Amino acid sequence: MGRPTEVPGTPTTGSGWDPRSRALVSDSPAVDVSEPSWGPAALQDASADGGTVAGPVAAAAGSPPAETAPQGSPERRTHPCARAPEIAHAAPARKLSTGRRGPADPVKSLMHRHRELCERAVDPLEIAAGLEAHGVTDRTAARYRHRDVFSLAEELFARVPGRAGEPAGALSAPAHDIRTRAAWSLRALLPGAACLATLVSLRLTDGVLGGEARLAIGSGGALLAFIGLAVALRTGPLSTGGRSAGAANLYGCWLIGYALYGEALLQQVISGGPEGPWALTPAPLLGFAMAVAPAAWCAHFFSLHAHRKLNGSHALEEFAAGVRPLLFGAVAFFLCVVTGLLCLAGLGTGGGVPVGAAGLGVLLLLARLLTVHGFPEPAATGLAAACAVEAAAPALVLAGRLPGLHALARPVDALVEAAGTGAVPAMACGAAALGLLTTATVALSRASAHTAA
C-alpha cells in the first residue's frame, strides 16, 4: 500500500481514513509527514491528551502515523478516528475487570453495621461496651487497624455526624452527691430498724401481753421490714433500674422462709412427723435485715470503682483484670459482715444461727449484683437451684417411707447424721453461691455490664 495522499484545505470534522479515497484527511493545517515521530514521547503525548494513538495502528497497516496538532492548539480534537478496513480487527478491545474490591475503609462498614449504637451513645466508652457486647474483641479491632476496642470506639464516636467537634465525656459514674448517698443509705437501714423495733417490743411485752397480741406485733414488724426492704431495693445501688426481677424475688422469699422454718421442718420429717407447729428461728431474718445497708454499700463500692477502671482502661483485658479483684473484695467483705451480724442477731434473740445463713446472704448479694448489671437469668437460675435442693430434702425423706423406696431417703439421712439439719441449706446455698460467683466473675468483668442506663 502506498503513502496516503495529503489533501490540504479539505473541510472535515475530524481526522481519519476516508474509505473511498484511501486518503488521510485532517482538520489541522498541512504538515509534512515524511518524517513522523515514532518515539515513546509521541505516544505518551497523544495518549495523555485523550486522543487516539496513531503510531501503533499505522505501523500495523504499513503506513506512518499522522502528526496531530500540538497540545493546547484550538484545532485539536478528541474524536476517535475510524479504523481502516484492513486493520479493523487488528487490536481487540480490552475487557474491564469487574472483580469486587474490598472496602478501602473497614471502619465505615462497621459504623453502618452498628449505626444505632453509635448514634445513641453519649461517649466512646458506651460504644466500646456495646461493641464488646456484640462480640467485638481487641483481636477483632486489630482487623480494623486499631490496637483495641477503645480506640476503635473513639473513631466511631468521632465519625458520627454532628459529633466530630464534641468533647468525649466520661461514662456517667454513680452519683458523688453526699445527699444522694445519705438518702439511699437511710432507706437501706429501714428493714433492720423495723426488725430491731419489733424485737425490742416483743422483749418489753414478754409476760404482759397475750399470745395473740404478741403475734400481731411480730407480724406487723415483719410486714414493716418487708416494706422497708422493697423501698431500699427500689432506689440506690441495689435498684434494678426497671429490669424484671420477679422470679429472683420469689426464689429469695422462699430461701428466707426456709432459713426461718426449714431446719425445724426437716427435723420433724426425719423423726417421723411433721407433728405440731414448726419452731421459728428469728435470727436469720434480723441478720439479713440489718445486712441490707452493708450490701448496698458493697454494691456501690463495686460499681463506683468499676466505672473508674473503665474510664482509665485502654483494653478489655486490662479492664477485666482490674474488675475481678474488686468483685472478690466486695463479696469477701460482705461475707464477713453478714456473718458478724448473724452472730449478733443470734445472741439478741437467744437462739442459734443456721449454718447456711451466711452462704444464703452471699447468694442473695451475688444474685442482686447480676440483676442490677443486666444478668437476671443467671441470678434466677442460681436461686432456683438452691430452692430445688432445699425442697428436695424433705421430699426425699417422705418418699423414702413408701414401700421399696427406702434408698431415696438415705443421702439426706446420712448428711443430717454427719452435720445436722443445717447442712442441707448450707450445701444448697453454698454451691449456688459458688456457681453465681463464677458466673459473676465472667459477666461483671465485661465493659458492657457497666454501661449507663
Tab-separated table of C-alpha atoms in Angstrom:
chain	number	residue	atom	x	y	z
A	1	MET	CA	0.000	0.000	0.000
A	2	GLY	CA	1.384	3.427	-0.934
A	3	ARG	CA	1.773	6.525	1.143
A	4	PRO	CA	-1.516	8.370	1.771
A	5	THR	CA	-2.135	11.416	-0.338
A	6	GLU	CA	-2.271	14.679	1.522
A	7	VAL	CA	-5.209	16.865	0.600
A	8	PRO	CA	-4.745	20.270	2.168
A	9	GLY	CA	-7.615	22.622	2.765
A	10	THR	CA	-10.317	19.966	2.650
A	11	PRO	CA	-13.005	20.781	5.262
A	12	THR	CA	-13.543	17.909	7.651
A	13	THR	CA	-14.874	17.421	11.156
A	14	GLY	CA	-12.052	15.222	12.318
A	15	SER	CA	-9.092	13.248	11.191
A	16	GLY	CA	-9.369	9.710	9.909
A	17	TRP	CA	-9.142	7.411	6.902
A	18	ASP	CA	-11.526	8.018	4.008
A	19	PRO	CA	-12.588	4.524	2.914
A	20	ARG	CA	-13.284	5.641	-0.718
A	21	SER	CA	-10.183	7.654	-1.484
A	22	ARG	CA	-7.790	5.889	0.927
A	23	ALA	CA	-6.583	9.411	1.821
A	24	LEU	CA	-5.741	10.708	5.230
A	25	VAL	CA	-7.896	13.746	5.911
A	26	SER	CA	-7.059	16.084	8.788
A	27	ASP	CA	-8.635	19.242	10.047
A	28	SER	CA	-5.269	20.617	11.026
A	29	PRO	CA	-3.051	22.598	8.664
A	30	ALA	CA	-0.986	20.605	6.221
A	31	VAL	CA	2.149	19.275	7.763
A	32	ASP	CA	4.954	17.238	6.447
A	33	VAL	CA	4.514	13.607	7.401
A	34	SER	CA	7.569	12.336	5.621
A	35	GLU	CA	9.433	12.066	8.900
A	36	PRO	CA	6.852	11.030	11.507
A	37	SER	CA	7.681	10.749	15.146
A	38	TRP	CA	7.864	7.115	16.273
A	39	GLY	CA	9.340	7.635	19.736
A	40	PRO	CA	7.726	6.905	23.083
A	41	ALA	CA	7.343	10.617	23.785
A	42	ALA	CA	4.932	10.970	20.864
A	43	LEU	CA	2.868	8.074	22.086
A	44	GLN	CA	2.800	9.485	25.615
A	45	ASP	CA	1.764	12.968	24.382
A	46	ALA	CA	-1.031	11.563	22.275
A	47	SER	CA	-2.426	9.237	24.939
A	48	ALA	CA	-2.121	11.776	27.769
A	49	ASP	CA	-4.367	14.227	25.936
A	50	GLY	CA	-7.104	11.654	25.384
A	51	GLY	CA	-6.550	11.281	21.613
A	52	THR	CA	-6.060	8.094	19.656
A	53	VAL	CA	-2.549	6.779	19.466
A	54	ALA	CA	-1.909	6.566	15.728
A	55	GLY	CA	1.631	5.235	15.870
A	56	PRO	CA	0.983	1.566	16.560
A	57	VAL	CA	-2.073	1.474	14.293
A	58	ALA	CA	-0.206	2.995	11.378
A	59	ALA	CA	2.698	0.657	11.944
A	60	ALA	CA	0.332	-2.305	11.817
A	61	ALA	CA	-1.094	-1.027	8.485
A	62	GLY	CA	2.316	-0.373	6.999
A	63	SER	CA	1.911	3.416	6.900
A	64	PRO	CA	3.354	6.143	9.086
A	65	PRO	CA	1.035	7.863	11.564
A	66	ALA	CA	-0.219	11.357	11.023
A	67	GLU	CA	1.053	14.037	13.326
A	68	THR	CA	-1.585	15.792	15.302
A	69	ALA	CA	-1.705	19.403	16.328
A	70	PRO	CA	0.401	20.447	19.272
A	71	GLN	CA	-1.120	20.046	22.718
A	72	GLY	CA	-3.199	23.067	23.635
A	73	SER	CA	-3.950	24.015	19.974
A	74	PRO	CA	-7.574	25.097	19.363
A	75	GLU	CA	-7.761	22.869	16.300
A	76	ARG	CA	-7.035	19.700	18.266
A	77	ARG	CA	-9.993	17.286	18.559
A	78	THR	CA	-10.632	14.227	20.699
A	79	HIS	CA	-12.990	12.435	18.322
A	80	PRO	CA	-11.950	8.815	17.806
A	81	CYS	CA	-10.804	8.015	14.332
A	82	ALA	CA	-12.278	5.102	12.400
A	83	ARG	CA	-10.004	2.187	11.608
A	84	ALA	CA	-9.073	1.204	8.107
A	85	PRO	CA	-10.913	-1.869	6.866
A	86	GLU	CA	-7.757	-3.976	6.672
A	87	ILE	CA	-6.909	-3.311	10.366
A	88	ALA	CA	-10.417	-3.200	11.792
A	89	HIS	CA	-9.819	-6.394	13.764
A	90	ALA	CA	-6.122	-5.960	14.473
A	91	ALA	CA	-6.471	-4.767	18.111
A	92	PRO	CA	-9.370	-6.366	20.053
A	93	ALA	CA	-10.991	-4.273	22.757
A	94	ARG	CA	-9.710	-4.883	26.286
A	95	LYS	CA	-12.306	-6.061	28.797
A	96	LEU	CA	-12.609	-4.188	32.057
A	97	SER	CA	-12.069	-6.104	35.241
A	98	THR	CA	-15.292	-6.482	37.200
A	99	GLY	CA	-13.768	-8.158	40.219
A	100	ARG	CA	-15.087	-6.782	43.511
A	101	ARG	CA	-12.558	-4.998	45.597
A	102	GLY	CA	-12.588	-4.889	49.374
A	103	PRO	CA	-13.632	-1.697	51.163
A	104	ALA	CA	-10.927	0.883	51.430
A	105	ASP	CA	-12.304	1.961	54.835
A	106	PRO	CA	-13.264	-1.048	57.011
A	107	VAL	CA	-14.341	1.169	59.908
A	108	LYS	CA	-17.089	2.666	57.769
A	109	SER	CA	-18.735	-0.718	57.252
A	110	LEU	CA	-18.584	-1.374	60.993
A	111	MET	CA	-20.197	2.005	61.665
A	112	HIS	CA	-23.057	1.191	59.285
A	113	ARG	CA	-23.490	-2.194	60.976
A	114	HIS	CA	-23.791	-0.585	64.425
A	115	ARG	CA	-25.363	2.712	63.364
A	116	GLU	CA	-27.996	2.724	66.100
A	117	LEU	CA	-25.406	2.117	68.815
A	118	CYS	CA	-23.147	4.894	67.515
A	119	GLU	CA	-25.992	7.407	67.222
A	120	ARG	CA	-27.396	6.644	70.670
A	121	ALA	CA	-24.095	6.613	72.569
A	122	VAL	CA	-23.153	9.625	74.664
A	123	ASP	CA	-19.427	8.864	74.754
A	124	PRO	CA	-16.871	6.462	73.247
A	125	LEU	CA	-16.881	4.174	76.285
A	126	GLU	CA	-20.537	3.338	75.739
A	127	ILE	CA	-19.745	2.396	72.139
A	128	ALA	CA	-16.856	0.243	73.354
A	129	ALA	CA	-19.143	-1.546	75.786
A	130	GLY	CA	-21.749	-2.082	73.082
A	131	LEU	CA	-19.178	-3.457	70.640
A	132	GLU	CA	-17.915	-5.848	73.285
A	133	ALA	CA	-21.483	-6.990	73.948
A	134	HIS	CA	-21.763	-7.798	70.225
A	135	GLY	CA	-18.637	-9.964	70.363
A	136	VAL	CA	-16.019	-7.433	69.186
A	137	THR	CA	-12.720	-8.057	70.989
A	138	ASP	CA	-9.285	-6.463	70.845
A	139	ARG	CA	-8.239	-9.082	68.301
A	140	THR	CA	-11.224	-8.145	66.159
A	141	ALA	CA	-10.308	-4.462	66.461
A	142	ALA	CA	-6.872	-5.247	65.025
A	143	ARG	CA	-8.558	-6.201	61.752
A	144	TYR	CA	-9.963	-2.678	61.652
A	145	ARG	CA	-6.461	-1.226	62.066
A	146	HIS	CA	-6.858	-0.353	65.754
A	147	ARG	CA	-4.930	-1.603	68.741
A	148	ASP	CA	-8.029	-2.244	70.902
A	149	VAL	CA	-11.781	-1.797	71.134
A	150	PHE	CA	-11.484	1.519	72.995
A	151	SER	CA	-9.550	3.249	70.221
A	152	LEU	CA	-11.942	1.794	67.645
A	153	ALA	CA	-14.889	3.166	69.632
A	154	GLU	CA	-13.270	6.598	69.772
A	155	GLU	CA	-13.054	6.722	65.983
A	156	LEU	CA	-16.644	5.522	65.589
A	157	PHE	CA	-17.828	8.169	68.042
A	158	ALA	CA	-15.904	10.877	66.185
A	159	ARG	CA	-17.402	9.839	62.840
A	160	VAL	CA	-20.997	10.172	63.970
A	161	PRO	CA	-22.486	13.201	62.142
A	162	GLY	CA	-22.623	16.274	64.359
A	163	ARG	CA	-20.203	14.923	66.958
A	164	ALA	CA	-16.855	15.419	65.367
A	165	GLY	CA	-16.169	18.520	67.422
A	166	GLU	CA	-17.817	17.464	70.631
A	167	PRO	CA	-15.540	16.536	73.525
A	168	ALA	CA	-15.683	12.915	74.594
A	169	GLY	CA	-17.062	12.799	78.089
A	170	ALA	CA	-16.548	10.020	80.569
A	171	LEU	CA	-19.145	7.367	81.137
A	172	SER	CA	-21.557	8.502	83.793
A	173	ALA	CA	-20.474	7.047	87.119
A	174	PRO	CA	-22.607	6.665	90.256
A	175	ALA	CA	-23.549	9.940	91.859
A	176	HIS	CA	-20.974	11.569	94.093
A	177	ASP	CA	-23.552	13.758	95.839
A	178	ILE	CA	-23.392	13.249	99.592
A	179	ARG	CA	-27.115	13.870	99.990
A	180	THR	CA	-27.922	11.191	97.423
A	181	ARG	CA	-25.737	8.679	99.208
A	182	ALA	CA	-27.269	9.605	102.560
A	183	ALA	CA	-30.779	9.169	101.133
A	184	TRP	CA	-30.342	5.618	99.840
A	185	SER	CA	-28.254	4.694	102.899
A	186	LEU	CA	-31.115	5.691	105.205
A	187	ARG	CA	-33.571	3.729	103.075
A	188	ALA	CA	-31.292	0.701	103.297
A	189	LEU	CA	-31.434	0.952	107.110
A	190	LEU	CA	-35.237	0.728	107.214
A	191	PRO	CA	-35.543	-3.118	107.233
A	192	GLY	CA	-33.036	-3.503	110.057
A	193	ALA	CA	-34.659	-0.706	112.061
A	194	ALA	CA	-38.100	-2.327	111.699
A	195	CYS	CA	-36.789	-5.706	112.850
A	196	LEU	CA	-34.942	-4.212	115.825
A	197	ALA	CA	-38.018	-2.257	116.886
A	198	THR	CA	-40.125	-5.428	116.668
A	199	LEU	CA	-37.581	-7.399	118.723
A	200	VAL	CA	-37.469	-4.746	121.429
A	201	SER	CA	-41.283	-4.590	121.532
A	202	LEU	CA	-41.544	-8.331	121.951
A	203	ARG	CA	-38.973	-8.299	124.734
A	204	LEU	CA	-40.771	-5.497	126.600
A	205	THR	CA	-44.188	-7.151	126.298
A	206	ASP	CA	-42.983	-10.581	127.365
A	207	GLY	CA	-45.345	-11.734	130.144
A	208	VAL	CA	-47.507	-8.617	129.800
A	209	LEU	CA	-49.480	-9.264	126.624
A	210	GLY	CA	-51.125	-12.444	125.491
A	211	GLY	CA	-50.049	-14.674	122.666
A	212	GLU	CA	-52.387	-13.127	120.098
A	213	ALA	CA	-51.128	-9.605	120.828
A	214	ARG	CA	-47.515	-10.671	120.591
A	215	LEU	CA	-48.251	-12.476	117.321
A	216	ALA	CA	-49.793	-9.288	115.984
A	217	ILE	CA	-46.714	-7.297	116.990
A	218	GLY	CA	-44.412	-9.801	115.330
A	219	SER	CA	-46.486	-9.926	112.139
A	220	GLY	CA	-46.659	-6.138	111.943
A	221	GLY	CA	-42.912	-5.840	112.432
A	222	ALA	CA	-42.246	-8.403	109.704
A	223	LEU	CA	-44.585	-6.534	107.332
A	224	LEU	CA	-42.808	-3.249	108.039
A	225	ALA	CA	-39.450	-4.930	107.405
A	226	PHE	CA	-40.562	-6.229	104.010
A	227	ILE	CA	-41.950	-2.798	103.070
A	228	GLY	CA	-38.646	-1.201	104.068
A	229	LEU	CA	-36.801	-3.813	102.001
A	230	ALA	CA	-38.944	-3.017	98.947
A	231	VAL	CA	-38.203	0.707	99.365
A	232	ALA	CA	-34.476	0.037	99.743
A	233	LEU	CA	-34.365	-2.108	96.612
A	234	ARG	CA	-36.302	0.406	94.512
A	235	THR	CA	-33.581	3.075	94.551
A	236	GLY	CA	-29.865	3.163	95.176
A	237	PRO	CA	-27.094	0.722	94.222
A	238	LEU	CA	-29.388	-2.304	94.656
A	239	SER	CA	-32.009	-0.972	92.245
A	240	THR	CA	-32.522	-2.963	89.055
A	241	GLY	CA	-33.362	0.132	87.017
A	242	GLY	CA	-36.690	-1.209	85.744
A	243	ARG	CA	-35.414	-4.675	84.837
A	244	SER	CA	-37.721	-7.553	85.649
A	245	ALA	CA	-36.635	-9.465	88.762
A	246	GLY	CA	-39.901	-11.119	89.789
A	247	ALA	CA	-38.628	-14.699	89.615
A	248	ALA	CA	-35.485	-13.884	91.584
A	249	ASN	CA	-37.535	-12.105	94.270
A	250	LEU	CA	-39.865	-15.099	94.571
A	251	TYR	CA	-36.977	-17.527	94.968
A	252	GLY	CA	-35.363	-15.212	97.505
A	253	CYS	CA	-38.520	-15.182	99.641
A	254	TRP	CA	-38.581	-18.979	99.559
A	255	LEU	CA	-34.962	-19.175	100.722
A	256	ILE	CA	-35.534	-16.719	103.572
A	257	GLY	CA	-38.642	-18.654	104.629
A	258	TYR	CA	-36.653	-21.895	104.675
A	259	ALA	CA	-33.997	-20.179	106.813
A	260	LEU	CA	-36.760	-19.358	109.328
A	261	TYR	CA	-38.650	-22.660	109.359
A	262	GLY	CA	-36.781	-25.155	107.188
A	263	GLU	CA	-34.480	-26.808	109.704
A	264	ALA	CA	-37.289	-27.406	112.182
A	265	LEU	CA	-39.456	-28.864	109.421
A	266	LEU	CA	-36.681	-31.197	108.226
A	267	GLN	CA	-36.044	-32.362	111.768
A	268	GLN	CA	-39.703	-33.254	112.267
A	269	VAL	CA	-39.885	-35.082	108.928
A	270	ILE	CA	-36.807	-37.182	109.743
A	271	SER	CA	-38.153	-38.011	113.217
A	272	GLY	CA	-41.453	-39.300	111.795
A	273	GLY	CA	-43.507	-36.087	111.634
A	274	PRO	CA	-44.432	-33.433	110.971
A	275	GLU	CA	-46.314	-33.052	114.217
A	276	GLY	CA	-47.470	-29.777	115.741
A	277	PRO	CA	-46.341	-26.244	114.793
A	278	TRP	CA	-42.870	-25.632	113.451
A	279	ALA	CA	-40.399	-23.733	115.566
A	280	LEU	CA	-39.366	-20.283	114.315
A	281	THR	CA	-35.726	-19.201	114.122
A	282	PRO	CA	-35.859	-15.358	114.001
A	283	ALA	CA	-32.094	-14.733	113.956
A	284	PRO	CA	-31.690	-15.036	110.135
A	285	LEU	CA	-34.467	-12.530	109.490
A	286	LEU	CA	-32.933	-9.976	111.846
A	287	GLY	CA	-29.426	-10.555	110.485
A	288	PHE	CA	-30.476	-10.235	106.835
A	289	ALA	CA	-32.499	-7.111	107.573
A	290	MET	CA	-29.502	-5.418	109.147
A	291	ALA	CA	-27.263	-6.597	106.274
A	292	VAL	CA	-29.210	-4.669	103.623
A	293	ALA	CA	-27.211	-1.482	104.293
A	294	PRO	CA	-23.791	-3.211	104.042
A	295	ALA	CA	-24.968	-4.938	100.862
A	296	ALA	CA	-25.909	-1.576	99.343
A	297	TRP	CA	-22.506	-0.125	100.227
A	298	CYS	CA	-20.683	-3.132	98.777
A	299	ALA	CA	-22.672	-2.817	95.560
A	300	HIS	CA	-21.930	0.920	95.459
A	301	PHE	CA	-18.228	0.326	96.054
A	302	PHE	CA	-18.047	-2.237	93.260
A	303	SER	CA	-19.994	-0.110	90.779
A	304	LEU	CA	-18.068	3.086	91.506
A	305	HIS	CA	-14.616	1.570	91.211
A	306	ALA	CA	-15.610	-0.481	88.160
A	307	HIS	CA	-16.598	2.758	86.393
A	308	ARG	CA	-13.272	4.290	87.344
A	309	LYS	CA	-11.462	1.269	85.935
A	310	LEU	CA	-13.485	1.586	82.751
A	311	ASN	CA	-12.558	5.252	82.354
A	312	GLY	CA	-8.860	4.527	82.816
A	313	SER	CA	-8.543	1.319	80.806
A	314	HIS	CA	-7.217	1.060	77.256
A	315	ALA	CA	-8.007	-2.597	76.572
A	316	LEU	CA	-10.707	-5.070	77.505
A	317	GLU	CA	-8.245	-7.459	79.140
A	318	GLU	CA	-6.870	-4.639	81.255
A	319	PHE	CA	-10.367	-3.703	82.430
A	320	ALA	CA	-11.306	-7.297	83.236
A	321	ALA	CA	-8.097	-7.829	85.203
A	322	GLY	CA	-8.854	-4.742	87.288
A	323	VAL	CA	-12.516	-5.556	87.987
A	324	ARG	CA	-12.129	-9.134	89.232
A	325	PRO	CA	-10.266	-8.181	92.448
A	326	LEU	CA	-12.966	-5.589	93.149
A	327	LEU	CA	-15.668	-8.240	92.912
A	328	PHE	CA	-13.801	-10.708	95.124
A	329	GLY	CA	-13.075	-7.985	97.670
A	330	ALA	CA	-16.696	-6.826	97.852
A	331	VAL	CA	-18.005	-10.396	98.248
A	332	ALA	CA	-15.424	-11.295	100.897
A	333	PHE	CA	-16.135	-8.116	102.867
A	334	PHE	CA	-19.880	-8.749	102.803
A	335	LEU	CA	-19.364	-12.368	103.892
A	336	CYS	CA	-17.503	-11.192	106.972
A	337	VAL	CA	-20.101	-8.507	107.757
A	338	VAL	CA	-23.144	-10.749	107.329
A	339	THR	CA	-21.544	-13.477	109.438
A	340	GLY	CA	-20.929	-10.998	112.253
A	341	LEU	CA	-24.475	-9.610	112.031
A	342	LEU	CA	-25.976	-13.109	112.117
A	343	CYS	CA	-23.970	-13.933	115.231
A	344	LEU	CA	-25.158	-10.721	116.912
A	345	ALA	CA	-28.736	-11.491	115.896
A	346	GLY	CA	-28.427	-14.976	117.379
A	347	LEU	CA	-27.218	-13.523	120.668
A	348	GLY	CA	-30.020	-10.942	120.660
A	349	THR	CA	-32.801	-13.420	120.007
A	350	GLY	CA	-31.432	-16.090	122.322
A	351	GLY	CA	-31.498	-18.725	119.601
A	352	GLY	CA	-28.985	-20.326	117.334
A	353	VAL	CA	-27.960	-19.230	113.861
A	354	PRO	CA	-28.438	-21.624	110.934
A	355	VAL	CA	-25.209	-22.851	109.417
A	356	GLY	CA	-26.230	-21.963	105.859
A	357	ALA	CA	-27.431	-18.436	106.657
A	358	ALA	CA	-24.107	-16.777	105.755
A	359	GLY	CA	-23.998	-18.655	102.443
A	360	LEU	CA	-27.567	-17.522	101.761
A	361	GLY	CA	-26.575	-13.908	102.377
A	362	VAL	CA	-23.716	-14.115	99.852
A	363	LEU	CA	-26.012	-15.888	97.385
A	364	LEU	CA	-28.590	-13.096	97.628
A	365	LEU	CA	-25.914	-10.410	97.156
A	366	LEU	CA	-24.453	-12.064	94.044
A	367	ALA	CA	-27.914	-12.582	92.566
A	368	ARG	CA	-28.735	-8.923	93.124
A	369	LEU	CA	-25.460	-7.740	91.595
A	370	LEU	CA	-26.062	-9.809	88.479
A	371	THR	CA	-29.623	-8.499	88.183
A	372	VAL	CA	-28.547	-4.878	88.646
A	373	HIS	CA	-25.909	-5.167	85.919
A	374	GLY	CA	-28.219	-6.778	83.389
A	375	PHE	CA	-27.963	-10.536	84.013
A	376	PRO	CA	-31.257	-11.553	85.691
A	377	GLU	CA	-31.420	-15.009	84.094
A	378	PRO	CA	-28.267	-16.441	85.742
A	379	ALA	CA	-29.336	-14.888	89.046
A	380	ALA	CA	-32.758	-16.537	88.929
A	381	THR	CA	-31.194	-19.850	87.879
A	382	GLY	CA	-28.822	-19.894	90.852
A	383	LEU	CA	-31.598	-19.071	93.331
A	384	ALA	CA	-33.885	-21.685	91.761
A	385	ALA	CA	-31.197	-24.352	92.101
A	386	ALA	CA	-30.825	-23.635	95.822
A	387	CYS	CA	-34.610	-23.759	96.275
A	388	ALA	CA	-34.785	-27.095	94.467
A	389	VAL	CA	-32.164	-28.687	96.712
A	390	GLU	CA	-33.836	-27.425	99.902
A	391	ALA	CA	-37.259	-28.610	98.746
A	392	ALA	CA	-35.907	-31.978	97.647
A	393	ALA	CA	-34.510	-32.833	101.090
A	394	PRO	CA	-37.834	-33.267	102.999
A	395	ALA	CA	-39.495	-34.626	99.838
A	396	LEU	CA	-36.941	-37.429	99.571
A	397	VAL	CA	-37.384	-38.289	103.255
A	398	LEU	CA	-41.161	-38.514	102.810
A	399	ALA	CA	-40.767	-40.541	99.612
A	400	GLY	CA	-38.490	-42.978	101.443
A	401	ARG	CA	-41.420	-44.052	103.587
A	402	LEU	CA	-43.103	-45.677	100.599
A	403	PRO	CA	-42.546	-49.409	100.099
A	404	GLY	CA	-39.452	-50.147	98.031
A	405	LEU	CA	-38.209	-46.518	98.015
A	406	HIS	CA	-36.153	-46.504	101.182
A	407	ALA	CA	-32.976	-45.762	99.227
A	408	LEU	CA	-34.260	-42.292	98.342
A	409	ALA	CA	-34.007	-41.074	101.931
A	410	ARG	CA	-30.523	-42.462	102.604
A	411	PRO	CA	-28.481	-39.495	101.234
A	412	VAL	CA	-30.434	-36.994	103.318
A	413	ASP	CA	-30.284	-39.162	106.438
A	414	ALA	CA	-26.517	-39.592	106.057
A	415	LEU	CA	-25.961	-35.868	105.595
A	416	VAL	CA	-28.091	-34.937	108.608
A	417	GLU	CA	-26.393	-37.551	110.796
A	418	ALA	CA	-22.969	-36.217	109.808
A	419	ALA	CA	-23.536	-32.437	110.065
A	420	GLY	CA	-27.078	-31.811	111.317
A	421	THR	CA	-30.109	-30.355	109.610
A	422	GLY	CA	-28.245	-27.130	108.845
A	423	ALA	CA	-26.009	-28.975	106.388
A	424	VAL	CA	-28.786	-29.127	103.784
A	425	PRO	CA	-29.267	-25.319	103.374
A	426	ALA	CA	-25.531	-24.802	103.795
A	427	MET	CA	-24.768	-27.165	100.930
A	428	ALA	CA	-27.567	-25.805	98.729
A	429	CYS	CA	-26.790	-22.116	99.242
A	430	GLY	CA	-23.023	-22.614	99.261
A	431	ALA	CA	-22.968	-24.490	95.964
A	432	ALA	CA	-25.346	-21.984	94.350
A	433	ALA	CA	-23.278	-19.049	95.631
A	434	LEU	CA	-20.096	-20.596	94.243
A	435	GLY	CA	-21.756	-21.053	90.864
A	436	LEU	CA	-23.026	-17.454	90.819
A	437	LEU	CA	-19.591	-16.182	91.840
A	438	THR	CA	-18.081	-17.970	88.851
A	439	THR	CA	-20.751	-16.508	86.581
A	440	ALA	CA	-20.308	-13.018	88.027
A	441	THR	CA	-16.539	-13.206	87.568
A	442	VAL	CA	-17.064	-13.644	83.827
A	443	ALA	CA	-20.122	-11.440	83.338
A	444	LEU	CA	-19.246	-8.468	85.542
A	445	SER	CA	-15.700	-8.212	84.170
A	446	ARG	CA	-17.122	-7.141	80.800
A	447	ALA	CA	-17.337	-3.470	79.902
A	448	SER	CA	-20.903	-3.891	78.668
A	449	ALA	CA	-22.054	-4.746	82.218
A	450	HIS	CA	-21.193	-1.247	83.428
A	451	THR	CA	-22.792	0.984	80.791
A	452	ALA	CA	-25.130	3.735	81.926
A	453	ALA	CA	-28.846	3.103	81.606
